[in-house]
Amino acid sequence: MHMEEPCFDFLRTKNTLGYHVYPATRNTSGILGFSVTVTTQATKYNSEYVDKKIEEFFAHFEEKLRNLSEEEFLAQVSALIKLKRTDDSHLGEEVDRNWNEVITQQYVFDRLAREIVALKSLSRAQLIDWFLHCRRKHGRVLSIHVIGYGKQEGDLNVRPISIVQESTFSREPQLTFLPSSPVLNIPYIMDIRSFISTLNILPYHKILK
């Protein structure tokens, strides 16, 4: 919540990368993190430039977070608590929230109330420490670049390619992996299955408290 306005201001307003710019919190099988998504025109900026600007935003936000006053922090916490206390606007919201507890086998149907209790005990120092933990050597970063292809994107000599492949259950989009960029000094994943096979498999962590 605290990242939304600075993210839009830095990446959209000041750097004009694209109107579709937003941060989000993530809970992937109990592993907590955050992400920033930017959709831009391929004819205006390349994905390496966008990636660089996102990293610049993180550095900018870190400084902003360090300078956050206690009063500003408490105001953000109060606003988030108020948001979590808001009644569901329709029955579907309540159903989706409770059904998610069932399919994840966590069954914490009073999760919002528990989150409010946790927010009340959260300190400014804890928030900063968590962000720095994610950004420093302990953090893991995955940068996904989805690049358009075709005449509309300014590509020349466009050849027709098959964009779908048959699978056991349905037709799936076929990915075309691009060569690594010399601009970004990071490891590239060219074979997703092969990369996953090298990782440690963590047990599914259910957040029950």
Short mmCIF file of C-alpha atoms in Angstrom, two decimals, residues 113-203:
data_model
loop_
_atom_site.label_atom_id
_atom_site.label_comp_id
_atom_site.label_asym_id
_atom_site.label_seq_id
_atom_site.Cartn_x
_atom_site.Cartn_y
_atom_site.Cartn_z
CA ALA A 113 -8.93 -10.01 12.02
CA ARG A 114 -5.57 -11.69 12.67
CA GLU A 115 -3.86 -9.45 10.13
CA ILE A 116 -5.25 -6.40 11.92
CA VAL A 117 -3.78 -7.66 15.20
CA ALA A 118 -0.41 -8.19 13.47
CA LEU A 119 -0.52 -4.71 11.93
CA LYS A 120 -1.10 -3.13 15.33
CA SER A 121 2.10 -4.75 16.61
CA LEU A 122 4.18 -3.92 13.51
CA SER A 123 6.90 -1.32 13.97
CA ARG A 124 8.51 1.00 11.46
CA ALA A 125 11.89 -0.67 12.08
CA GLN A 126 10.44 -4.11 11.29
CA LEU A 127 9.04 -2.86 7.99
CA ILE A 128 12.37 -1.35 6.94
CA ASP A 129 14.30 -4.46 8.00
CA TRP A 130 12.00 -6.72 5.95
CA PHE A 131 12.38 -4.57 2.83
CA LEU A 132 16.17 -4.49 3.20
CA HIS A 133 16.21 -8.25 3.77
CA CYS A 134 14.41 -8.75 0.45
CA ARG A 135 16.73 -6.35 -1.35
CA ARG A 136 20.08 -7.49 -0.01
CA LYS A 137 22.02 -10.73 -0.50
CA HIS A 138 19.32 -12.76 1.25
CA GLY A 139 16.70 -11.80 -1.33
CA ARG A 140 15.96 -13.64 -4.56
CA VAL A 141 14.92 -11.66 -7.64
CA LEU A 142 13.16 -12.98 -10.74
CA SER A 143 12.89 -10.54 -13.65
CA ILE A 144 10.40 -11.62 -16.33
CA HIS A 145 10.48 -9.89 -19.73
CA VAL A 146 7.56 -10.56 -22.08
CA ILE A 147 8.35 -8.90 -25.41
CA GLY A 148 5.91 -8.34 -28.24
CA TYR A 149 6.78 -9.45 -31.75
CA GLY A 150 5.37 -8.40 -35.09
CA LYS A 151 4.94 -5.52 -37.48
CA GLN A 152 3.13 -3.48 -34.83
CA GLU A 153 6.23 -3.73 -32.64
CA GLY A 154 8.54 -2.40 -35.35
CA ASP A 155 10.06 -5.79 -36.20
CA LEU A 156 11.22 -6.26 -39.78
CA ASN A 157 10.97 -9.42 -41.89
CA VAL A 158 8.27 -10.88 -39.68
CA ARG A 159 7.75 -14.54 -40.44
CA PRO A 160 4.63 -16.47 -39.45
CA ILE A 161 5.29 -18.73 -36.48
CA SER A 162 3.20 -21.22 -34.59
CA ILE A 163 2.01 -19.55 -31.40
CA VAL A 164 0.32 -22.54 -29.80
CA GLN A 165 1.28 -26.06 -28.95
CA GLU A 166 -0.82 -29.01 -27.93
CA SER A 167 -0.65 -30.24 -24.36
CA THR A 168 -2.39 -33.00 -22.49
CA PHE A 169 -5.22 -30.72 -21.39
CA SER A 170 -5.38 -27.73 -23.72
CA ARG A 171 -3.63 -25.54 -26.24
CA GLU A 172 -0.91 -23.43 -24.63
CA PRO A 173 1.06 -20.42 -25.87
CA GLN A 174 4.51 -21.33 -27.13
CA LEU A 175 7.37 -19.32 -25.67
CA THR A 176 10.23 -18.14 -27.84
CA PHE A 177 13.29 -17.48 -25.69
CA LEU A 178 15.44 -14.55 -26.76
CA PRO A 179 19.24 -14.49 -26.40
CA SER A 180 20.69 -12.92 -23.27
CA SER A 181 21.20 -9.18 -23.25
CA PRO A 182 24.68 -7.71 -22.67
CA VAL A 183 23.00 -4.75 -20.96
CA LEU A 184 21.78 -6.80 -17.98
CA ASN A 185 24.56 -8.55 -16.12
CA ILE A 186 22.34 -11.30 -14.70
CA PRO A 187 21.95 -15.05 -15.31
CA TYR A 188 19.39 -15.90 -17.98
CA ILE A 189 16.92 -18.78 -17.79
CA MET A 190 16.67 -20.34 -21.24
CA ASP A 191 15.18 -23.67 -20.16
CA ILE A 192 12.60 -23.35 -17.38
CA ARG A 193 12.34 -27.06 -16.59
CA SER A 194 16.10 -27.48 -16.46
CA PHE A 195 16.46 -24.45 -14.20
CA ILE A 196 13.76 -25.66 -11.81
CA SER A 197 15.47 -29.05 -11.54
CA THR A 198 18.53 -27.36 -9.98
CA LEU A 199 16.53 -25.71 -7.18
CA ASN A 200 15.80 -27.01 -3.72
CA ILE A 201 12.15 -27.85 -3.19
CA LEU A 202 10.83 -26.20 -0.05
CA PRO A 203 7.87 -27.70 1.79
#
